[in-house]
Amino acid sequence: MRRAAVAIVAAAATTVLATACGPGDAETGAATAATAAPTSAAGASAGSSAPAPGSTSSPAAKGSPAAPSTGPSKGASTGASAGAAPACAAGDLKADAHQAKERPDGTGIGAAIIGFANTSGHACTLKGFPTVAGAGNGGPGHNMPLTVTHTGSEAAVKLAPGGKAWVKLTFVQVQGEADGYCVSGATPVAFPSLVLGLPEAGSHQVGLDEGLFAECDNKVTTTAVLAVSPS
């Protein structure tokens, strides 16, 4: 009986101890869970507002401006401004001529300025030295080519519609009165008009606004096409 009573007492004590430990453990677990919950929520919040390691955020999501539209790169030419204007055609030009202010001493024409006006509705380009011939019998079919000497350098001259370029012709001057004479002993020649051939721009017959092209030795010195009228 004594042993049975001791066993009963021991069993009761074990039950009390188990009961006493149970609530304490539950409270501790609840407290731990309560403490851990905010931490987990903060972590979840932080995870939703910041990219995960190694991820890339979208610029659109950050409100970045859209990429600019593409277009011609800086300095590129477009449309009609691209490239040089084509060479002037013979039909694009109208020629005129007058005596130059600066000319050799003598009684002949001495020197003449030939102008070429762009009468077309588009820009075109002139370049180079002309050929020169006297129009015999007043017509280009009876030309007398003159020996041409070049002076100065050549450069392309772009003519807008209505624009103008010039060439200066300097002749071997006629001397003396009346029909005059040539220092070389040759006979002076007078042409009512000249025919000038321009590279890629055809041939053009032109007469002086006053008088004739009187010259000696069938020689002429010519500039290339110029953008500014010479004297």
PDB file of C-alpha atoms in Angstrom:
ATOM      1  CA  MET A   1       0.000   0.000   0.000  1.00  0.00           C
ATOM      2  CA  ARG A   2       2.793   2.385   0.854  1.00  0.00           C
ATOM      3  CA  ARG A   3       4.455   1.728  -2.508  1.00  0.00           C
ATOM      4  CA  ALA A   4       1.124   2.275  -4.280  1.00  0.00           C
ATOM      5  CA  ALA A   5       0.587   5.558  -2.427  1.00  0.00           C
ATOM      6  CA  VAL A   6       4.079   6.748  -3.393  1.00  0.00           C
ATOM      7  CA  ALA A   7       3.430   5.859  -7.047  1.00  0.00           C
ATOM      8  CA  ILE A   8       0.150   7.766  -7.020  1.00  0.00           C
ATOM      9  CA  VAL A   9       1.806  10.802  -5.441  1.00  0.00           C
ATOM     10  CA  ALA A  10       4.630  10.671  -8.044  1.00  0.00           C
ATOM     11  CA  ALA A  11       2.127  10.433 -10.891  1.00  0.00           C
ATOM     12  CA  ALA A  12       0.148  13.369  -9.546  1.00  0.00           C
ATOM     13  CA  ALA A  13       3.284  15.461  -9.241  1.00  0.00           C
ATOM     14  CA  THR A  14       4.206  14.678 -12.861  1.00  0.00           C
ATOM     15  CA  THR A  15       0.751  15.742 -14.000  1.00  0.00           C
ATOM     16  CA  VAL A  16       0.983  19.056 -12.098  1.00  0.00           C
ATOM     17  CA  LEU A  17       4.419  19.769 -13.557  1.00  0.00           C
ATOM     18  CA  ALA A  18       3.199  19.003 -17.066  1.00  0.00           C
ATOM     19  CA  THR A  19       0.188  21.276 -16.561  1.00  0.00           C
ATOM     20  CA  ALA A  20       2.325  24.125 -15.165  1.00  0.00           C
ATOM     21  CA  CYS A  21       4.837  23.974 -18.066  1.00  0.00           C
ATOM     22  CA  GLY A  22       2.168  23.796 -20.820  1.00  0.00           C
ATOM     23  CA  PRO A  23       0.663  27.358 -20.563  1.00  0.00           C
ATOM     24  CA  GLY A  24       4.067  28.939 -20.125  1.00  0.00           C
ATOM     25  CA  ASP A  25       5.340  27.349 -23.276  1.00  0.00           C
ATOM     26  CA  ALA A  26       2.222  28.446 -25.223  1.00  0.00           C
ATOM     27  CA  GLU A  27       2.570  32.060 -24.061  1.00  0.00           C
ATOM     28  CA  THR A  28       6.222  32.060 -24.998  1.00  0.00           C
ATOM     29  CA  GLY A  29       5.417  30.688 -28.465  1.00  0.00           C
ATOM     30  CA  ALA A  30       2.642  33.235 -28.970  1.00  0.00           C
ATOM     31  CA  ALA A  31       4.962  36.074 -27.983  1.00  0.00           C
ATOM     32  CA  THR A  32       7.612  34.806 -30.331  1.00  0.00           C
ATOM     33  CA  ALA A  33       5.091  34.587 -33.173  1.00  0.00           C
ATOM     34  CA  ALA A  34       3.810  38.097 -32.432  1.00  0.00           C
ATOM     35  CA  THR A  35       7.354  39.460 -32.501  1.00  0.00           C
ATOM     36  CA  ALA A  36       8.229  37.651 -35.714  1.00  0.00           C
ATOM     37  CA  ALA A  37       5.059  38.719 -37.575  1.00  0.00           C
ATOM     38  CA  PRO A  38       5.914  42.449 -37.957  1.00  0.00           C
ATOM     39  CA  THR A  39       9.410  41.558 -39.054  1.00  0.00           C
ATOM     40  CA  SER A  40       8.034  39.302 -41.762  1.00  0.00           C
ATOM     41  CA  ALA A  41       5.557  41.986 -42.849  1.00  0.00           C
ATOM     42  CA  ALA A  42       8.308  44.611 -43.063  1.00  0.00           C
ATOM     43  CA  GLY A  43      10.384  42.239 -45.103  1.00  0.00           C
ATOM     44  CA  ALA A  44       7.467  41.617 -47.439  1.00  0.00           C
ATOM     45  CA  SER A  45       6.865  45.372 -47.789  1.00  0.00           C
ATOM     46  CA  ALA A  46      10.505  46.067 -48.502  1.00  0.00           C
ATOM     47  CA  GLY A  47      10.543  43.291 -51.040  1.00  0.00           C
ATOM     48  CA  SER A  48       7.578  44.820 -52.886  1.00  0.00           C
ATOM     49  CA  SER A  49       9.202  48.281 -53.203  1.00  0.00           C
ATOM     50  CA  ALA A  50      12.769  47.295 -54.094  1.00  0.00           C
ATOM     51  CA  PRO A  51      13.970  44.899 -56.766  1.00  0.00           C
ATOM     52  CA  ALA A  52      15.321  41.578 -55.761  1.00  0.00           C
ATOM     53  CA  PRO A  53      19.077  41.261 -55.942  1.00  0.00           C
ATOM     54  CA  GLY A  54      20.192  40.878 -59.559  1.00  0.00           C
ATOM     55  CA  SER A  55      16.895  42.154 -61.020  1.00  0.00           C
ATOM     56  CA  THR A  56      16.564  45.275 -63.259  1.00  0.00           C
ATOM     57  CA  SER A  57      13.866  47.848 -62.696  1.00  0.00           C
ATOM     58  CA  SER A  58      11.954  49.257 -65.677  1.00  0.00           C
ATOM     59  CA  PRO A  59      12.622  52.972 -66.523  1.00  0.00           C
ATOM     60  CA  ALA A  60       8.931  53.366 -67.334  1.00  0.00           C
ATOM     61  CA  ALA A  61       8.066  52.217 -63.829  1.00  0.00           C
ATOM     62  CA  LYS A  62      10.281  55.016 -62.463  1.00  0.00           C
ATOM     63  CA  GLY A  63       8.669  57.658 -64.654  1.00  0.00           C
ATOM     64  CA  SER A  64      11.721  58.139 -66.908  1.00  0.00           C
ATOM     65  CA  PRO A  65      11.076  60.221 -70.090  1.00  0.00           C
ATOM     66  CA  ALA A  66      10.503  58.309 -73.300  1.00  0.00           C
ATOM     67  CA  ALA A  67      13.439  57.945 -75.698  1.00  0.00           C
ATOM     68  CA  PRO A  68      13.585  60.800 -78.266  1.00  0.00           C
ATOM     69  CA  SER A  69      12.336  60.068 -81.760  1.00  0.00           C
ATOM     70  CA  THR A  70      15.019  59.415 -84.350  1.00  0.00           C
ATOM     71  CA  GLY A  71      15.693  61.764 -87.279  1.00  0.00           C
ATOM     72  CA  PRO A  72      18.484  62.997 -89.537  1.00  0.00           C
ATOM     73  CA  SER A  73      21.775  63.089 -87.698  1.00  0.00           C
ATOM     74  CA  LYS A  74      23.289  66.467 -87.021  1.00  0.00           C
ATOM     75  CA  GLY A  75      24.903  67.929 -90.067  1.00  0.00           C
ATOM     76  CA  ALA A  76      23.129  65.617 -92.535  1.00  0.00           C
ATOM     77  CA  SER A  77      21.645  67.146 -95.661  1.00  0.00           C
ATOM     78  CA  THR A  78      18.142  66.245 -96.763  1.00  0.00           C
ATOM     79  CA  GLY A  79      16.014  66.792 -99.828  1.00  0.00           C
ATOM     80  CA  ALA A  80      17.066  69.430-102.331  1.00  0.00           C
ATOM     81  CA  SER A  81      19.950  70.654-100.156  1.00  0.00           C
ATOM     82  CA  ALA A  82      21.779  67.320-100.448  1.00  0.00           C
ATOM     83  CA  GLY A  83      24.696  67.313-102.879  1.00  0.00           C
ATOM     84  CA  ALA A  84      25.760  69.933-105.426  1.00  0.00           C
ATOM     85  CA  ALA A  85      23.417  71.453-107.989  1.00  0.00           C
ATOM     86  CA  PRO A  86      23.643  69.894-111.470  1.00  0.00           C
ATOM     87  CA  ALA A  87      25.595  71.579-114.250  1.00  0.00           C
ATOM     88  CA  CYS A  88      23.710  74.336-116.022  1.00  0.00           C
ATOM     89  CA  ALA A  89      22.335  73.317-119.398  1.00  0.00           C
ATOM     90  CA  ALA A  90      22.692  75.606-122.399  1.00  0.00           C
ATOM     91  CA  GLY A  91      18.993  76.410-122.222  1.00  0.00           C
ATOM     92  CA  ASP A  92      19.296  77.499-118.564  1.00  0.00           C
ATOM     93  CA  LEU A  93      21.528  80.476-119.416  1.00  0.00           C
ATOM     94  CA  LYS A  94      21.268  83.873-121.104  1.00  0.00           C
ATOM     95  CA  ALA A  95      24.502  85.685-122.012  1.00  0.00           C
ATOM     96  CA  ASP A  96      25.278  89.411-122.288  1.00  0.00           C
ATOM     97  CA  ALA A  97      28.516  91.377-122.803  1.00  0.00           C
ATOM     98  CA  HIS A  98      29.948  94.827-122.135  1.00  0.00           C
ATOM     99  CA  GLN A  99      33.350  96.464-122.331  1.00  0.00           C
ATOM    100  CA  ALA A 100      35.500  96.059-119.226  1.00  0.00           C
ATOM    101  CA  LYS A 101      36.660  99.112-117.291  1.00  0.00           C
ATOM    102  CA  GLU A 102      40.151  97.714-116.798  1.00  0.00           C
ATOM    103  CA  ARG A 103      41.632  96.945-120.221  1.00  0.00           C
ATOM    104  CA  PRO A 104      44.889  97.343-122.170  1.00  0.00           C
ATOM    105  CA  ASP A 105      45.681 100.706-123.746  1.00  0.00           C
ATOM    106  CA  GLY A 106      44.608 101.029-127.363  1.00  0.00           C
ATOM    107  CA  THR A 107      41.687 101.795-129.602  1.00  0.00           C
ATOM    108  CA  GLY A 108      40.076  98.393-129.783  1.00  0.00           C
ATOM    109  CA  ILE A 109      37.668  96.783-127.336  1.00  0.00           C
ATOM    110  CA  GLY A 110      40.612  95.647-125.211  1.00  0.00           C
ATOM    111  CA  ALA A 111      38.629  93.538-122.702  1.00  0.00           C
ATOM    112  CA  ALA A 112      35.024  92.425-122.223  1.00  0.00           C
ATOM    113  CA  ILE A 113      32.899  91.059-119.384  1.00  0.00           C
ATOM    114  CA  ILE A 114      30.547  88.237-120.377  1.00  0.00           C
ATOM    115  CA  GLY A 115      27.663  87.561-117.996  1.00  0.00           C
ATOM    116  CA  PHE A 116      25.675  84.325-117.752  1.00  0.00           C
ATOM    117  CA  ALA A 117      22.294  84.585-116.025  1.00  0.00           C
ATOM    118  CA  ASN A 118      20.398  81.509-114.822  1.00  0.00           C
ATOM    119  CA  THR A 119      16.947  81.903-116.375  1.00  0.00           C
ATOM    120  CA  SER A 120      15.697  78.475-115.241  1.00  0.00           C
ATOM    121  CA  GLY A 121      13.578  77.764-112.197  1.00  0.00           C
ATOM    122  CA  HIS A 122      16.243  75.645-110.475  1.00  0.00           C
ATOM    123  CA  ALA A 123      19.779  76.037-109.150  1.00  0.00           C
ATOM    124  CA  CYS A 124      22.633  74.939-111.400  1.00  0.00           C
ATOM    125  CA  THR A 125      26.423  75.038-111.433  1.00  0.00           C
ATOM    126  CA  LEU A 126      29.001  76.543-113.773  1.00  0.00           C
ATOM    127  CA  LYS A 127      32.697  75.752-113.631  1.00  0.00           C
ATOM    128  CA  GLY A 128      35.811  76.095-115.730  1.00  0.00           C
ATOM    129  CA  PHE A 129      37.364  78.138-118.530  1.00  0.00           C
ATOM    130  CA  PRO A 130      35.453  78.882-121.734  1.00  0.00           C
ATOM    131  CA  THR A 131      36.489  78.321-125.296  1.00  0.00           C
ATOM    132  CA  VAL A 132      36.234  81.491-127.425  1.00  0.00           C
ATOM    133  CA  ALA A 133      35.593  81.900-131.121  1.00  0.00           C
ATOM    134  CA  GLY A 134      34.662  84.819-133.335  1.00  0.00           C
ATOM    135  CA  ALA A 135      31.298  84.293-135.042  1.00  0.00           C
ATOM    136  CA  GLY A 136      32.217  84.768-138.685  1.00  0.00           C
ATOM    137  CA  ASN A 137      29.556  86.360-140.892  1.00  0.00           C
ATOM    138  CA  GLY A 138      27.455  86.894-137.783  1.00  0.00           C
ATOM    139  CA  GLY A 139      26.713  83.190-137.318  1.00  0.00           C
ATOM    140  CA  PRO A 140      28.138  80.419-135.082  1.00  0.00           C
ATOM    141  CA  GLY A 141      28.500  78.117-138.086  1.00  0.00           C
ATOM    142  CA  HIS A 142      31.422  80.214-139.350  1.00  0.00           C
ATOM    143  CA  ASN A 143      33.401  80.445-136.163  1.00  0.00           C
ATOM    144  CA  MET A 144      37.042  81.450-135.992  1.00  0.00           C
ATOM    145  CA  PRO A 145      38.504  79.875-132.832  1.00  0.00           C
ATOM    146  CA  LEU A 146      40.797  82.144-130.850  1.00  0.00           C
ATOM    147  CA  THR A 147      43.890  80.902-129.071  1.00  0.00           C
ATOM    148  CA  VAL A 148      42.967  80.967-125.382  1.00  0.00           C
ATOM    149  CA  THR A 149      45.294  81.575-122.440  1.00  0.00           C
ATOM    150  CA  HIS A 150      43.913  80.905-118.947  1.00  0.00           C
ATOM    151  CA  THR A 151      44.434  83.216-115.996  1.00  0.00           C
ATOM    152  CA  GLY A 152      43.594  82.529-112.350  1.00  0.00           C
ATOM    153  CA  SER A 153      42.079  79.381-110.892  1.00  0.00           C
ATOM    154  CA  GLU A 154      38.718  77.722-111.409  1.00  0.00           C
ATOM    155  CA  ALA A 155      35.997  76.897-108.881  1.00  0.00           C
ATOM    156  CA  ALA A 156      32.407  75.779-109.140  1.00  0.00           C
ATOM    157  CA  VAL A 157      29.870  78.615-109.046  1.00  0.00           C
ATOM    158  CA  LYS A 158      26.359  77.676-107.959  1.00  0.00           C
ATOM    159  CA  LEU A 159      23.651  79.849-109.483  1.00  0.00           C
ATOM    160  CA  ALA A 160      20.247  80.165-107.858  1.00  0.00           C
ATOM    161  CA  PRO A 161      17.355  80.961-110.204  1.00  0.00           C
ATOM    162  CA  GLY A 162      18.041  84.492-111.437  1.00  0.00           C
ATOM    163  CA  GLY A 163      21.675  84.315-110.293  1.00  0.00           C
ATOM    164  CA  LYS A 164      24.596  85.337-112.477  1.00  0.00           C
ATOM    165  CA  ALA A 165      28.237  84.398-113.128  1.00  0.00           C
ATOM    166  CA  TRP A 166      30.887  86.157-115.216  1.00  0.00           C
ATOM    167  CA  VAL A 167      33.948  85.626-117.405  1.00  0.00           C
ATOM    168  CA  LYS A 168      36.492  88.300-118.352  1.00  0.00           C
ATOM    169  CA  LEU A 169      38.114  88.219-121.780  1.00  0.00           C
ATOM    170  CA  THR A 170      41.243  90.291-122.453  1.00  0.00           C
ATOM    171  CA  PHE A 171      42.339  90.672-126.077  1.00  0.00           C
ATOM    172  CA  VAL A 172      45.520  91.712-127.839  1.00  0.00           C
ATOM    173  CA  GLN A 173      44.683  95.383-128.229  1.00  0.00           C
ATOM    174  CA  VAL A 174      44.273  97.214-131.500  1.00  0.00           C
ATOM    175  CA  GLN A 175      46.370 100.412-131.765  1.00  0.00           C
ATOM    176  CA  GLY A 176      46.038 103.623-133.758  1.00  0.00           C
ATOM    177  CA  GLU A 177      43.143 105.412-135.418  1.00  0.00           C
ATOM    178  CA  ALA A 178      40.602 104.425-138.048  1.00  0.00           C
ATOM    179  CA  ASP A 179      40.927 100.677-138.692  1.00  0.00           C
ATOM    180  CA  GLY A 180      44.007 100.613-136.418  1.00  0.00           C
ATOM    181  CA  TYR A 181      46.909  98.237-136.548  1.00  0.00           C
ATOM    182  CA  CYS A 182      48.438  95.353-134.627  1.00  0.00           C
ATOM    183  CA  VAL A 183      51.842  95.666-132.984  1.00  0.00           C
ATOM    184  CA  SER A 184      52.673  92.217-134.416  1.00  0.00           C
ATOM    185  CA  GLY A 185      52.009  93.444-137.962  1.00  0.00           C
ATOM    186  CA  ALA A 186      48.860  91.358-138.343  1.00  0.00           C
ATOM    187  CA  THR A 187      45.603  92.866-139.565  1.00  0.00           C
ATOM    188  CA  PRO A 188      43.046  93.699-136.851  1.00  0.00           C
ATOM    189  CA  VAL A 189      39.812  91.702-136.865  1.00  0.00           C
ATOM    190  CA  ALA A 190      36.412  92.830-135.594  1.00  0.00           C
ATOM    191  CA  PHE A 191      33.660  90.344-134.737  1.00  0.00           C
ATOM    192  CA  PRO A 192      30.023  91.379-134.241  1.00  0.00           C
ATOM    193  CA  SER A 193      29.640  88.512-131.787  1.00  0.00           C
ATOM    194  CA  LEU A 194      31.586  85.762-130.051  1.00  0.00           C
ATOM    195  CA  VAL A 195      30.709  82.147-129.302  1.00  0.00           C
ATOM    196  CA  LEU A 196      31.753  80.950-125.852  1.00  0.00           C
ATOM    197  CA  GLY A 197      31.692  77.284-124.946  1.00  0.00           C
ATOM    198  CA  LEU A 198      31.299  76.454-121.255  1.00  0.00           C
ATOM    199  CA  PRO A 199      32.197  73.020-119.832  1.00  0.00           C
ATOM    200  CA  GLU A 200      28.994  70.932-119.591  1.00  0.00           C
ATOM    201  CA  ALA A 201      26.902  74.081-120.267  1.00  0.00           C
ATOM    202  CA  GLY A 202      26.864  74.342-124.049  1.00  0.00           C
ATOM    203  CA  SER A 203      27.780  77.144-126.461  1.00  0.00           C
ATOM    204  CA  HIS A 204      26.511  80.719-126.225  1.00  0.00           C
ATOM    205  CA  GLN A 205      26.639  83.450-128.851  1.00  0.00           C
ATOM    206  CA  VAL A 206      26.818  86.970-127.480  1.00  0.00           C
ATOM    207  CA  GLY A 207      27.327  90.481-128.879  1.00  0.00           C
ATOM    208  CA  LEU A 208      28.538  93.604-127.111  1.00  0.00           C
ATOM    209  CA  ASP A 209      25.957  96.045-125.808  1.00  0.00           C
ATOM    210  CA  GLU A 210      27.904  98.624-127.901  1.00  0.00           C
ATOM    211  CA  GLY A 211      30.378  98.152-130.734  1.00  0.00           C
ATOM    212  CA  LEU A 212      32.352  95.172-132.015  1.00  0.00           C
ATOM    213  CA  PHE A 213      34.901  92.768-130.569  1.00  0.00           C
ATOM    214  CA  ALA A 214      38.026  94.232-132.252  1.00  0.00           C
ATOM    215  CA  GLU A 215      41.233  92.328-131.544  1.00  0.00           C
ATOM    216  CA  CYS A 216      44.667  91.404-132.853  1.00  0.00           C
ATOM    217  CA  ASP A 217      46.427  88.099-133.466  1.00  0.00           C
ATOM    218  CA  ASN A 218      43.290  86.009-132.737  1.00  0.00           C
ATOM    219  CA  LYS A 219      44.391  85.591-129.135  1.00  0.00           C
ATOM    220  CA  VAL A 220      42.463  86.063-125.885  1.00  0.00           C
ATOM    221  CA  THR A 221      43.194  85.630-122.176  1.00  0.00           C
ATOM    222  CA  THR A 222      40.233  84.425-120.158  1.00  0.00           C
ATOM    223  CA  THR A 223      39.349  83.897-116.532  1.00  0.00           C
ATOM    224  CA  ALA A 224      37.345  80.915-115.386  1.00  0.00           C
ATOM    225  CA  VAL A 225      33.694  81.394-114.459  1.00  0.00           C
ATOM    226  CA  LEU A 226      33.545  83.824-111.515  1.00  0.00           C
ATOM    227  CA  ALA A 227      30.936  84.358-108.807  1.00  0.00           C
ATOM    228  CA  VAL A 228      31.760  88.112-108.597  1.00  0.00           C
ATOM    229  CA  SER A 229      31.855  90.395-111.612  1.00  0.00           C
ATOM    230  CA  PRO A 230      35.397  91.550-112.417  1.00  0.00           C
ATOM    231  CA  SER A 231      36.190  95.112-113.518  1.00  0.00           C
TER     232      SER A 231
END
